[in-house]
């Protein structure tokens, strides 16, 4: 039983330490994503980009795939498909490359690459395109070429980045809360299990006396 108690105590300490590390990671992530959110909110795509008078022509759409496995589920590992799509297009007889669009399809083995084409973009299509009003541009804009000629609406791209960043902030808050619960609850529990009953009882009695002393007030102040 002594060995089992020590093992349980060690497990509590390790879990508590992991909780503290998780809380630190959550706090750091919140700071990073909150800073990114501030930068995204300062962007003004309607002022930074202008719609070109002539449409762009899609020359080619390239799609690359990479299979991976996700083992986060309790049911075991599931196959995932990581897709990267890029378009080559022409504007005024000059060819440009679009920014890469990446997406993960969970539970998919990348069987059919053709079904993952960019939404609304196919070879031979004439599409709207935008160019920057002036340089330099914010690094938060996604550019696939030095002139940052875009075939995807920059306003919609910024809105999508904001949605993804909001999700990241919410997930970071969850990580922070879970980590704090592990750090603040398991460490004290491990300490109490590591002490004898007499020591724990003394700590409780001293705590109660301290709280009672701080909340007690005399009926009349001595100088009244």
mmCIF file with all atom_site columns, C-alpha atoms in Angstrom:
data_model
loop_
_atom_site.group_PDB
_atom_site.id
_atom_site.type_symbol
_atom_site.label_atom_id
_atom_site.label_alt_id
_atom_site.label_comp_id
_atom_site.label_asym_id
_atom_site.label_entity_id
_atom_site.label_seq_id
_atom_site.pdbx_PDB_ins_code
_atom_site.Cartn_x
_atom_site.Cartn_y
_atom_site.Cartn_z
_atom_site.occupancy
_atom_site.B_iso_or_equiv
_atom_site.pdbx_formal_charge
_atom_site.auth_seq_id
_atom_site.auth_comp_id
_atom_site.auth_asym_id
_atom_site.auth_atom_id
_atom_site.pdbx_PDB_model_num
ATOM 1   C CA . UNK A 1 1   ? 0.000   0.000  0.000   1.00 0.00 ? 1   UNK A CA 1
ATOM 2   C CA . UNK A 1 2   ? 2.931   2.316  0.724   1.00 0.00 ? 2   UNK A CA 1
ATOM 3   C CA . UNK A 1 3   ? 4.268   1.832  -2.809  1.00 0.00 ? 3   UNK A CA 1
ATOM 4   C CA . UNK A 1 4   ? 0.841   2.473  -4.248  1.00 0.00 ? 4   UNK A CA 1
ATOM 5   C CA . UNK A 1 5   ? 0.482   5.677  -2.226  1.00 0.00 ? 5   UNK A CA 1
ATOM 6   C CA . UNK A 1 6   ? 3.842   6.930  -3.456  1.00 0.00 ? 6   UNK A CA 1
ATOM 7   C CA . UNK A 1 7   ? 2.847   6.100  -7.017  1.00 0.00 ? 7   UNK A CA 1
ATOM 8   C CA . UNK A 1 8   ? -0.432  7.970  -6.662  1.00 0.00 ? 8   UNK A CA 1
ATOM 9   C CA . UNK A 1 9   ? 1.388   10.913 -5.103  1.00 0.00 ? 9   UNK A CA 1
ATOM 10  C CA . UNK A 1 10  ? 3.898   10.980 -7.938  1.00 0.00 ? 10  UNK A CA 1
ATOM 11  C CA . UNK A 1 11  ? 1.082   10.801 -10.501 1.00 0.00 ? 11  UNK A CA 1
ATOM 12  C CA . UNK A 1 12  ? -0.660  13.761 -8.886  1.00 0.00 ? 12  UNK A CA 1
ATOM 13  C CA . UNK A 1 13  ? 2.544   15.809 -8.940  1.00 0.00 ? 13  UNK A CA 1
ATOM 14  C CA . UNK A 1 14  ? 3.258   14.969 -12.573 1.00 0.00 ? 14  UNK A CA 1
ATOM 15  C CA . UNK A 1 15  ? -0.324  15.734 -13.599 1.00 0.00 ? 15  UNK A CA 1
ATOM 16  C CA . UNK A 1 16  ? -0.267  18.983 -11.636 1.00 0.00 ? 16  UNK A CA 1
ATOM 17  C CA . UNK A 1 17  ? 2.998   19.982 -13.308 1.00 0.00 ? 17  UNK A CA 1
ATOM 18  C CA . UNK A 1 18  ? 1.476   19.179 -16.690 1.00 0.00 ? 18  UNK A CA 1
ATOM 19  C CA . UNK A 1 19  ? -1.491  21.349 -15.761 1.00 0.00 ? 19  UNK A CA 1
ATOM 20  C CA . UNK A 1 20  ? 0.802   24.280 -14.938 1.00 0.00 ? 20  UNK A CA 1
ATOM 21  C CA . UNK A 1 21  ? 2.608   23.859 -18.248 1.00 0.00 ? 21  UNK A CA 1
ATOM 22  C CA . UNK A 1 22  ? -0.731  23.679 -20.036 1.00 0.00 ? 22  UNK A CA 1
ATOM 23  C CA . UNK A 1 23  ? -1.911  26.860 -18.310 1.00 0.00 ? 23  UNK A CA 1
ATOM 24  C CA . UNK A 1 24  ? 1.294   28.631 -19.374 1.00 0.00 ? 24  UNK A CA 1
ATOM 25  C CA . UNK A 1 25  ? 0.798   27.492 -22.961 1.00 0.00 ? 25  UNK A CA 1
ATOM 26  C CA . UNK A 1 26  ? -2.819  28.667 -22.903 1.00 0.00 ? 26  UNK A CA 1
ATOM 27  C CA . UNK A 1 27  ? -1.851  32.096 -21.569 1.00 0.00 ? 27  UNK A CA 1
ATOM 28  C CA . UNK A 1 28  ? 0.935   32.480 -24.137 1.00 0.00 ? 28  UNK A CA 1
ATOM 29  C CA . UNK A 1 29  ? -1.430  31.474 -26.963 1.00 0.00 ? 29  UNK A CA 1
ATOM 30  C CA . UNK A 1 30  ? -4.053  33.971 -25.813 1.00 0.00 ? 30  UNK A CA 1
ATOM 31  C CA . UNK A 1 31  ? -1.484  36.770 -25.884 1.00 0.00 ? 31  UNK A CA 1
ATOM 32  C CA . UNK A 1 32  ? -0.284  35.783 -29.377 1.00 0.00 ? 32  UNK A CA 1
ATOM 33  C CA . UNK A 1 33  ? -3.739  35.360 -30.936 1.00 0.00 ? 33  UNK A CA 1
ATOM 34  C CA . UNK A 1 34  ? -5.097  38.494 -29.255 1.00 0.00 ? 34  UNK A CA 1
ATOM 35  C CA . UNK A 1 35  ? -2.240  40.485 -30.777 1.00 0.00 ? 35  UNK A CA 1
ATOM 36  C CA . UNK A 1 36  ? -2.992  38.968 -34.176 1.00 0.00 ? 36  UNK A CA 1
ATOM 37  C CA . UNK A 1 37  ? -6.669  39.839 -33.751 1.00 0.00 ? 37  UNK A CA 1
ATOM 38  C CA . UNK A 1 38  ? -5.773  43.474 -33.104 1.00 0.00 ? 38  UNK A CA 1
ATOM 39  C CA . UNK A 1 39  ? -3.715  43.546 -36.297 1.00 0.00 ? 39  UNK A CA 1
ATOM 40  C CA . UNK A 1 40  ? -6.526  41.955 -38.331 1.00 0.00 ? 40  UNK A CA 1
ATOM 41  C CA . UNK A 1 41  ? -9.057  44.475 -37.035 1.00 0.00 ? 41  UNK A CA 1
ATOM 42  C CA . UNK A 1 42  ? -6.836  47.322 -38.223 1.00 0.00 ? 42  UNK A CA 1
ATOM 43  C CA . UNK A 1 43  ? -6.849  46.029 -41.816 1.00 0.00 ? 43  UNK A CA 1
ATOM 44  C CA . UNK A 1 44  ? -9.043  47.809 -44.372 1.00 0.00 ? 44  UNK A CA 1
ATOM 45  C CA . UNK A 1 45  ? -9.123  45.679 -47.541 1.00 0.00 ? 45  UNK A CA 1
ATOM 46  C CA . UNK A 1 46  ? -11.582 48.033 -49.271 1.00 0.00 ? 46  UNK A CA 1
ATOM 47  C CA . UNK A 1 47  ? -9.009  50.815 -49.034 1.00 0.00 ? 47  UNK A CA 1
ATOM 48  C CA . UNK A 1 48  ? -5.876  48.698 -49.478 1.00 0.00 ? 48  UNK A CA 1
ATOM 49  C CA . UNK A 1 49  ? -7.031  46.888 -52.650 1.00 0.00 ? 49  UNK A CA 1
ATOM 50  C CA . UNK A 1 50  ? -8.805  47.921 -55.837 1.00 0.00 ? 50  UNK A CA 1
ATOM 51  C CA . UNK A 1 51  ? -10.767 45.728 -58.241 1.00 0.00 ? 51  UNK A CA 1
ATOM 52  C CA . UNK A 1 52  ? -9.027  45.486 -61.618 1.00 0.00 ? 52  UNK A CA 1
ATOM 53  C CA . UNK A 1 53  ? -11.124 46.539 -64.632 1.00 0.00 ? 53  UNK A CA 1
ATOM 54  C CA . UNK A 1 54  ? -10.188 43.412 -66.611 1.00 0.00 ? 54  UNK A CA 1
ATOM 55  C CA . UNK A 1 55  ? -10.803 39.875 -65.310 1.00 0.00 ? 55  UNK A CA 1
ATOM 56  C CA . UNK A 1 56  ? -7.987  37.409 -64.723 1.00 0.00 ? 56  UNK A CA 1
ATOM 57  C CA . UNK A 1 57  ? -7.846  34.095 -66.565 1.00 0.00 ? 57  UNK A CA 1
ATOM 58  C CA . UNK A 1 58  ? -7.077  30.872 -64.716 1.00 0.00 ? 58  UNK A CA 1
ATOM 59  C CA . UNK A 1 59  ? -4.327  28.937 -66.506 1.00 0.00 ? 59  UNK A CA 1
ATOM 60  C CA . UNK A 1 60  ? -3.913  26.038 -64.095 1.00 0.00 ? 60  UNK A CA 1
ATOM 61  C CA . UNK A 1 61  ? -4.957  24.810 -60.673 1.00 0.00 ? 61  UNK A CA 1
ATOM 62  C CA . UNK A 1 62  ? -2.482  22.575 -58.869 1.00 0.00 ? 62  UNK A CA 1
ATOM 63  C CA . UNK A 1 63  ? -3.553  20.378 -55.984 1.00 0.00 ? 63  UNK A CA 1
ATOM 64  C CA . UNK A 1 64  ? -1.154  18.447 -53.788 1.00 0.00 ? 64  UNK A CA 1
ATOM 65  C CA . UNK A 1 65  ? -2.191  15.974 -51.146 1.00 0.00 ? 65  UNK A CA 1
ATOM 66  C CA . UNK A 1 66  ? -0.548  14.471 -48.095 1.00 0.00 ? 66  UNK A CA 1
ATOM 67  C CA . UNK A 1 67  ? -2.039  11.702 -45.995 1.00 0.00 ? 67  UNK A CA 1
ATOM 68  C CA . UNK A 1 68  ? -1.597  11.660 -42.251 1.00 0.00 ? 68  UNK A CA 1
ATOM 69  C CA . UNK A 1 69  ? -3.098  9.977  -39.218 1.00 0.00 ? 69  UNK A CA 1
ATOM 70  C CA . UNK A 1 70  ? -4.873  11.594 -36.308 1.00 0.00 ? 70  UNK A CA 1
ATOM 71  C CA . UNK A 1 71  ? -4.786  9.593  -33.081 1.00 0.00 ? 71  UNK A CA 1
ATOM 72  C CA . UNK A 1 72  ? -6.587  12.082 -30.848 1.00 0.00 ? 72  UNK A CA 1
ATOM 73  C CA . UNK A 1 73  ? -9.843  10.146 -30.857 1.00 0.00 ? 73  UNK A CA 1
ATOM 74  C CA . UNK A 1 74  ? -10.476 7.416  -28.290 1.00 0.00 ? 74  UNK A CA 1
ATOM 75  C CA . UNK A 1 75  ? -11.584 5.085  -31.044 1.00 0.00 ? 75  UNK A CA 1
ATOM 76  C CA . UNK A 1 76  ? -8.045  4.911  -32.424 1.00 0.00 ? 76  UNK A CA 1
ATOM 77  C CA . UNK A 1 77  ? -6.203  6.558  -35.288 1.00 0.00 ? 77  UNK A CA 1
ATOM 78  C CA . UNK A 1 78  ? -8.146  7.899  -38.269 1.00 0.00 ? 78  UNK A CA 1
ATOM 79  C CA . UNK A 1 79  ? -6.727  8.892  -41.670 1.00 0.00 ? 79  UNK A CA 1
ATOM 80  C CA . UNK A 1 80  ? -6.605  12.577 -42.588 1.00 0.00 ? 80  UNK A CA 1
ATOM 81  C CA . UNK A 1 81  ? -6.009  14.285 -45.907 1.00 0.00 ? 81  UNK A CA 1
ATOM 82  C CA . UNK A 1 82  ? -4.031  17.532 -46.065 1.00 0.00 ? 82  UNK A CA 1
ATOM 83  C CA . UNK A 1 83  ? -4.748  19.418 -49.296 1.00 0.00 ? 83  UNK A CA 1
ATOM 84  C CA . UNK A 1 84  ? -2.790  22.389 -50.678 1.00 0.00 ? 84  UNK A CA 1
ATOM 85  C CA . UNK A 1 85  ? -4.358  24.184 -53.664 1.00 0.00 ? 85  UNK A CA 1
ATOM 86  C CA . UNK A 1 86  ? -2.708  26.879 -55.777 1.00 0.00 ? 86  UNK A CA 1
ATOM 87  C CA . UNK A 1 87  ? -3.890  28.641 -58.914 1.00 0.00 ? 87  UNK A CA 1
ATOM 88  C CA . UNK A 1 88  ? -1.830  30.090 -61.773 1.00 0.00 ? 88  UNK A CA 1
ATOM 89  C CA . UNK A 1 89  ? -3.559  32.975 -63.526 1.00 0.00 ? 89  UNK A CA 1
ATOM 90  C CA . UNK A 1 90  ? -2.900  35.749 -66.046 1.00 0.00 ? 90  UNK A CA 1
ATOM 91  C CA . UNK A 1 91  ? -3.526  39.458 -65.695 1.00 0.00 ? 91  UNK A CA 1
ATOM 92  C CA . UNK A 1 92  ? -2.700  41.653 -68.701 1.00 0.00 ? 92  UNK A CA 1
ATOM 93  C CA . UNK A 1 93  ? -0.713  38.792 -70.274 1.00 0.00 ? 93  UNK A CA 1
ATOM 94  C CA . UNK A 1 94  ? 1.457   38.376 -67.155 1.00 0.00 ? 94  UNK A CA 1
ATOM 95  C CA . UNK A 1 95  ? 1.205   35.127 -65.233 1.00 0.00 ? 95  UNK A CA 1
ATOM 96  C CA . UNK A 1 96  ? 0.952   35.134 -61.448 1.00 0.00 ? 96  UNK A CA 1
ATOM 97  C CA . UNK A 1 97  ? 0.628   32.554 -58.730 1.00 0.00 ? 97  UNK A CA 1
ATOM 98  C CA . UNK A 1 98  ? -2.112  32.772 -56.137 1.00 0.00 ? 98  UNK A CA 1
ATOM 99  C CA . UNK A 1 99  ? -1.605  32.277 -52.435 1.00 0.00 ? 99  UNK A CA 1
ATOM 100 C CA . UNK A 1 100 ? -1.750  28.645 -51.314 1.00 0.00 ? 100 UNK A CA 1
ATOM 101 C CA . UNK A 1 101 ? -4.962  27.461 -49.687 1.00 0.00 ? 101 UNK A CA 1
ATOM 102 C CA . UNK A 1 102 ? -4.602  24.628 -47.206 1.00 0.00 ? 102 UNK A CA 1
ATOM 103 C CA . UNK A 1 103 ? -7.311  22.483 -45.705 1.00 0.00 ? 103 UNK A CA 1
ATOM 104 C CA . UNK A 1 104 ? -7.447  19.282 -43.700 1.00 0.00 ? 104 UNK A CA 1
ATOM 105 C CA . UNK A 1 105 ? -10.183 16.743 -44.341 1.00 0.00 ? 105 UNK A CA 1
ATOM 106 C CA . UNK A 1 106 ? -10.516 14.541 -41.272 1.00 0.00 ? 106 UNK A CA 1
ATOM 107 C CA . UNK A 1 107 ? -11.289 10.897 -41.800 1.00 0.00 ? 107 UNK A CA 1
ATOM 108 C CA . UNK A 1 108 ? -10.410 11.067 -45.499 1.00 0.00 ? 108 UNK A CA 1
ATOM 109 C CA . UNK A 1 109 ? -7.707  9.019  -47.207 1.00 0.00 ? 109 UNK A CA 1
ATOM 110 C CA . UNK A 1 110 ? -7.123  11.409 -50.134 1.00 0.00 ? 110 UNK A CA 1
ATOM 111 C CA . UNK A 1 111 ? -8.708  8.979  -52.559 1.00 0.00 ? 111 UNK A CA 1
ATOM 112 C CA . UNK A 1 112 ? -9.848  11.522 -55.151 1.00 0.00 ? 112 UNK A CA 1
ATOM 113 C CA . UNK A 1 113 ? -7.640  14.584 -55.587 1.00 0.00 ? 113 UNK A CA 1
ATOM 114 C CA . UNK A 1 114 ? -9.890  16.139 -58.225 1.00 0.00 ? 114 UNK A CA 1
ATOM 115 C CA . UNK A 1 115 ? -12.734 16.586 -55.755 1.00 0.00 ? 115 UNK A CA 1
ATOM 116 C CA . UNK A 1 116 ? -10.681 19.056 -53.684 1.00 0.00 ? 116 UNK A CA 1
ATOM 117 C CA . UNK A 1 117 ? -10.479 21.819 -56.303 1.00 0.00 ? 117 UNK A CA 1
ATOM 118 C CA . UNK A 1 118 ? -10.553 25.442 -55.196 1.00 0.00 ? 118 UNK A CA 1
ATOM 119 C CA . UNK A 1 119 ? -14.098 26.645 -54.762 1.00 0.00 ? 119 UNK A CA 1
ATOM 120 C CA . UNK A 1 120 ? -15.245 28.636 -57.786 1.00 0.00 ? 120 UNK A CA 1
ATOM 121 C CA . UNK A 1 121 ? -11.890 28.377 -59.574 1.00 0.00 ? 121 UNK A CA 1
ATOM 122 C CA . UNK A 1 122 ? -11.185 26.103 -62.539 1.00 0.00 ? 122 UNK A CA 1
ATOM 123 C CA . UNK A 1 123 ? -8.840  26.144 -65.514 1.00 0.00 ? 123 UNK A CA 1
ATOM 124 C CA . UNK A 1 124 ? -10.028 28.544 -68.215 1.00 0.00 ? 124 UNK A CA 1
ATOM 125 C CA . UNK A 1 125 ? -12.303 30.577 -65.918 1.00 0.00 ? 125 UNK A CA 1
ATOM 126 C CA . UNK A 1 126 ? -12.398 34.359 -66.005 1.00 0.00 ? 126 UNK A CA 1
ATOM 127 C CA . UNK A 1 127 ? -12.463 35.662 -62.452 1.00 0.00 ? 127 UNK A CA 1
ATOM 128 C CA . UNK A 1 128 ? -12.355 38.999 -60.681 1.00 0.00 ? 128 UNK A CA 1
ATOM 129 C CA . UNK A 1 129 ? -8.965  40.041 -59.369 1.00 0.00 ? 129 UNK A CA 1
ATOM 130 C CA . UNK A 1 130 ? -7.606  42.740 -57.097 1.00 0.00 ? 130 UNK A CA 1
ATOM 131 C CA . UNK A 1 131 ? -4.329  44.602 -56.790 1.00 0.00 ? 131 UNK A CA 1
ATOM 132 C CA . UNK A 1 132 ? -2.922  46.696 -53.922 1.00 0.00 ? 132 UNK A CA 1
ATOM 133 C CA . UNK A 1 133 ? -3.436  50.443 -54.001 1.00 0.00 ? 133 UNK A CA 1
ATOM 134 C CA . UNK A 1 134 ? 0.071   51.014 -52.630 1.00 0.00 ? 134 UNK A CA 1
ATOM 135 C CA . UNK A 1 135 ? 2.944   49.349 -50.841 1.00 0.00 ? 135 UNK A CA 1
ATOM 136 C CA . UNK A 1 136 ? 3.993   48.351 -48.267 1.00 0.00 ? 136 UNK A CA 1
ATOM 137 C CA . UNK A 1 137 ? 1.134   46.064 -47.284 1.00 0.00 ? 137 UNK A CA 1
ATOM 138 C CA . UNK A 1 138 ? 0.469   44.483 -43.945 1.00 0.00 ? 138 UNK A CA 1
ATOM 139 C CA . UNK A 1 139 ? 2.034   41.046 -43.524 1.00 0.00 ? 139 UNK A CA 1
ATOM 140 C CA . UNK A 1 140 ? -1.421  39.777 -42.543 1.00 0.00 ? 140 UNK A CA 1
ATOM 141 C CA . UNK A 1 141 ? -2.541  39.872 -46.174 1.00 0.00 ? 141 UNK A CA 1
ATOM 142 C CA . UNK A 1 142 ? -1.998  36.565 -47.960 1.00 0.00 ? 142 UNK A CA 1
ATOM 143 C CA . UNK A 1 143 ? 0.018   37.124 -51.134 1.00 0.00 ? 143 UNK A CA 1
ATOM 144 C CA . UNK A 1 144 ? 1.167   34.478 -53.600 1.00 0.00 ? 144 UNK A CA 1
ATOM 145 C CA . UNK A 1 145 ? 3.228   36.816 -55.786 1.00 0.00 ? 145 UNK A CA 1
ATOM 146 C CA . UNK A 1 146 ? 5.418   39.915 -55.244 1.00 0.00 ? 146 UNK A CA 1
ATOM 147 C CA . UNK A 1 147 ? 2.763   42.302 -56.613 1.00 0.00 ? 147 UNK A CA 1
ATOM 148 C CA . UNK A 1 148 ? 0.081   40.662 -54.436 1.00 0.00 ? 148 UNK A CA 1
ATOM 149 C CA . UNK A 1 149 ? -2.368  40.384 -57.345 1.00 0.00 ? 149 UNK A CA 1
ATOM 150 C CA . UNK A 1 150 ? -5.237  38.378 -55.890 1.00 0.00 ? 150 UNK A CA 1
ATOM 151 C CA . UNK A 1 151 ? -8.049  36.299 -57.390 1.00 0.00 ? 151 UNK A CA 1
ATOM 152 C CA . UNK A 1 152 ? -9.740  35.885 -54.014 1.00 0.00 ? 152 UNK A CA 1
ATOM 153 C CA . UNK A 1 153 ? -11.673 38.719 -52.432 1.00 0.00 ? 153 UNK A CA 1
ATOM 154 C CA . UNK A 1 154 ? -9.319  40.258 -49.822 1.00 0.00 ? 154 UNK A CA 1
ATOM 155 C CA . UNK A 1 155 ? -12.259 41.312 -47.640 1.00 0.00 ? 155 UNK A CA 1
ATOM 156 C CA . UNK A 1 156 ? -13.524 37.738 -47.403 1.00 0.00 ? 156 UNK A CA 1
ATOM 157 C CA . UNK A 1 157 ? -10.001 36.471 -46.727 1.00 0.00 ? 157 UNK A CA 1
ATOM 158 C CA . UNK A 1 158 ? -9.580  38.842 -43.788 1.00 0.00 ? 158 UNK A CA 1
ATOM 159 C CA . UNK A 1 159 ? -12.990 37.839 -42.407 1.00 0.00 ? 159 UNK A CA 1
ATOM 160 C CA . UNK A 1 160 ? -12.016 34.173 -42.642 1.00 0.00 ? 160 UNK A CA 1
ATOM 161 C CA . UNK A 1 161 ? -8.746  34.850 -40.828 1.00 0.00 ? 161 UNK A CA 1
ATOM 162 C CA . UNK A 1 162 ? -10.665 36.650 -38.096 1.00 0.00 ? 162 UNK A CA 1
ATOM 163 C CA . UNK A 1 163 ? -13.028 33.694 -37.673 1.00 0.00 ? 163 UNK A CA 1
ATOM 164 C CA . UNK A 1 164 ? -10.130 31.248 -37.476 1.00 0.00 ? 164 UNK A CA 1
ATOM 165 C CA . UNK A 1 165 ? -8.328  33.499 -34.997 1.00 0.00 ? 165 UNK A CA 1
ATOM 166 C CA . UNK A 1 166 ? -11.469 33.780 -32.822 1.00 0.00 ? 166 UNK A CA 1
ATOM 167 C CA . UNK A 1 167 ? -11.650 29.988 -32.730 1.00 0.00 ? 167 UNK A CA 1
ATOM 168 C CA . UNK A 1 168 ? -7.979  29.822 -31.736 1.00 0.00 ? 168 UNK A CA 1
ATOM 169 C CA . UNK A 1 169 ? -8.581  32.293 -28.882 1.00 0.00 ? 169 UNK A CA 1
ATOM 170 C CA . UNK A 1 170 ? -11.534 30.260 -27.588 1.00 0.00 ? 170 UNK A CA 1
ATOM 171 C CA . UNK A 1 171 ? -9.490  27.066 -27.708 1.00 0.00 ? 171 UNK A CA 1
ATOM 172 C CA . UNK A 1 172 ? -6.625  28.800 -25.879 1.00 0.00 ? 172 UNK A CA 1
ATOM 173 C CA . UNK A 1 173 ? -9.012  29.896 -23.123 1.00 0.00 ? 173 UNK A CA 1
ATOM 174 C CA . UNK A 1 174 ? -10.167 26.287 -22.709 1.00 0.00 ? 174 UNK A CA 1
ATOM 175 C CA . UNK A 1 175 ? -6.535  25.137 -22.485 1.00 0.00 ? 175 UNK A CA 1
ATOM 176 C CA . UNK A 1 176 ? -5.835  27.838 -19.889 1.00 0.00 ? 176 UNK A CA 1
ATOM 177 C CA . UNK A 1 177 ? -8.832  26.888 -17.724 1.00 0.00 ? 177 UNK A CA 1
ATOM 178 C CA . UNK A 1 178 ? -8.070  23.152 -17.868 1.00 0.00 ? 178 UNK A CA 1
ATOM 179 C CA . UNK A 1 179 ? -4.417  23.820 -17.074 1.00 0.00 ? 179 UNK A CA 1
ATOM 180 C CA . UNK A 1 180 ? -5.262  26.064 -14.123 1.00 0.00 ? 180 UNK A CA 1
ATOM 181 C CA . UNK A 1 181 ? -7.610  23.437 -12.696 1.00 0.00 ? 181 UNK A CA 1
ATOM 182 C CA . UNK A 1 182 ? -4.848  20.855 -12.891 1.00 0.00 ? 182 UNK A CA 1
ATOM 183 C CA . UNK A 1 183 ? -2.211  23.201 -11.510 1.00 0.00 ? 183 UNK A CA 1
ATOM 184 C CA . UNK A 1 184 ? -4.274  24.708 -8.669  1.00 0.00 ? 184 UNK A CA 1
ATOM 185 C CA . UNK A 1 185 ? -6.128  21.571 -7.569  1.00 0.00 ? 185 UNK A CA 1
ATOM 186 C CA . UNK A 1 186 ? -3.783  18.629 -8.052  1.00 0.00 ? 186 UNK A CA 1
ATOM 187 C CA . UNK A 1 187 ? -0.690  20.173 -6.476  1.00 0.00 ? 187 UNK A CA 1
ATOM 188 C CA . UNK A 1 188 ? -2.488  20.984 -3.167  1.00 0.00 ? 188 UNK A CA 1
ATOM 189 C CA . UNK A 1 189 ? -4.065  17.537 -3.226  1.00 0.00 ? 189 UNK A CA 1
ATOM 190 C CA . UNK A 1 190 ? -0.653  15.948 -3.725  1.00 0.00 ? 190 UNK A CA 1
ATOM 191 C CA . UNK A 1 191 ? 0.757   17.978 -0.835  1.00 0.00 ? 191 UNK A CA 1
ATOM 192 C CA . UNK A 1 192 ? -2.091  16.975 1.483   1.00 0.00 ? 192 UNK A CA 1
ATOM 193 C CA . UNK A 1 193 ? -1.655  13.322 0.600   1.00 0.00 ? 193 UNK A CA 1
ATOM 194 C CA . UNK A 1 194 ? 2.036   13.623 1.301   1.00 0.00 ? 194 UNK A CA 1
ATOM 195 C CA . UNK A 1 195 ? 1.437   14.929 4.847   1.00 0.00 ? 195 UNK A CA 1
ATOM 196 C CA . UNK A 1 196 ? 0.210   13.036 7.880   1.00 0.00 ? 196 UNK A CA 1
ATOM 197 C CA . UNK A 1 197 ? -3.259  13.675 9.280   1.00 0.00 ? 197 UNK A CA 1
ATOM 198 C CA . UNK A 1 198 ? -1.879  15.694 12.228  1.00 0.00 ? 198 UNK A CA 1
ATOM 199 C CA . UNK A 1 199 ? -0.107  18.189 9.935   1.00 0.00 ? 199 UNK A CA 1
ATOM 200 C CA . UNK A 1 200 ? -3.111  18.609 7.669   1.00 0.00 ? 200 UNK A CA 1
ATOM 201 C CA . UNK A 1 201 ? -5.404  19.123 10.667  1.00 0.00 ? 201 UNK A CA 1
ATOM 202 C CA . UNK A 1 202 ? -3.061  21.821 12.055  1.00 0.00 ? 202 UNK A CA 1
ATOM 203 C CA . UNK A 1 203 ? -3.038  23.611 8.706   1.00 0.00 ? 203 UNK A CA 1
ATOM 204 C CA . UNK A 1 204 ? -6.825  23.605 8.596   1.00 0.00 ? 204 UNK A CA 1
ATOM 205 C CA . UNK A 1 205 ? -7.112  24.875 12.178  1.00 0.00 ? 205 UNK A CA 1
ATOM 206 C CA . UNK A 1 206 ? -4.586  27.679 11.575  1.00 0.00 ? 206 UNK A CA 1
ATOM 207 C CA . UNK A 1 207 ? -6.384  28.674 8.387   1.00 0.00 ? 207 UNK A CA 1
ATOM 208 C CA . UNK A 1 208 ? -9.733  28.818 10.172  1.00 0.00 ? 208 UNK A CA 1
ATOM 209 C CA . UNK A 1 209 ? -8.259  30.883 13.010  1.00 0.00 ? 209 UNK A CA 1
ATOM 210 C CA . UNK A 1 210 ? -6.665  33.305 10.551  1.00 0.00 ? 210 UNK A CA 1
ATOM 211 C CA . UNK A 1 211 ? -9.915  33.766 8.671   1.00 0.00 ? 211 UNK A CA 1
ATOM 212 C CA . UNK A 1 212 ? -11.852 34.236 11.919  1.00 0.00 ? 212 UNK A CA 1
ATOM 213 C CA . UNK A 1 213 ? -9.352  36.862 13.139  1.00 0.00 ? 213 UNK A CA 1
ATOM 214 C CA . UNK A 1 214 ? -9.514  38.812 9.880   1.00 0.00 ? 214 UNK A CA 1
ATOM 215 C CA . UNK A 1 215 ? -13.299 38.851 9.784   1.00 0.00 ? 215 UNK A CA 1
ATOM 216 C CA . UNK A 1 216 ? -13.742 39.709 13.515  1.00 0.00 ? 216 UNK A CA 1
ATOM 217 C CA . UNK A 1 217 ? -14.312 43.367 14.340  1.00 0.00 ? 217 UNK A CA 1
ATOM 218 C CA . UNK A 1 218 ? -14.697 44.866 17.832  1.00 0.00 ? 218 UNK A CA 1
ATOM 219 C CA . UNK A 1 219 ? -18.085 46.356 18.724  1.00 0.00 ? 219 UNK A CA 1
ATOM 220 C CA . UNK A 1 220 ? -16.438 49.723 19.366  1.00 0.00 ? 220 UNK A CA 1
ATOM 221 C CA . UNK A 1 221 ? -13.130 51.045 18.169  1.00 0.00 ? 221 UNK A CA 1
ATOM 222 C CA . UNK A 1 222 ? -10.759 51.718 21.130  1.00 0.00 ? 222 UNK A CA 1
ATOM 223 C CA . UNK A 1 223 ? -10.391 55.392 20.214  1.00 0.00 ? 223 UNK A CA 1
ATOM 224 C CA . UNK A 1 224 ? -14.121 56.099 20.127  1.00 0.00 ? 224 UNK A CA 1
#
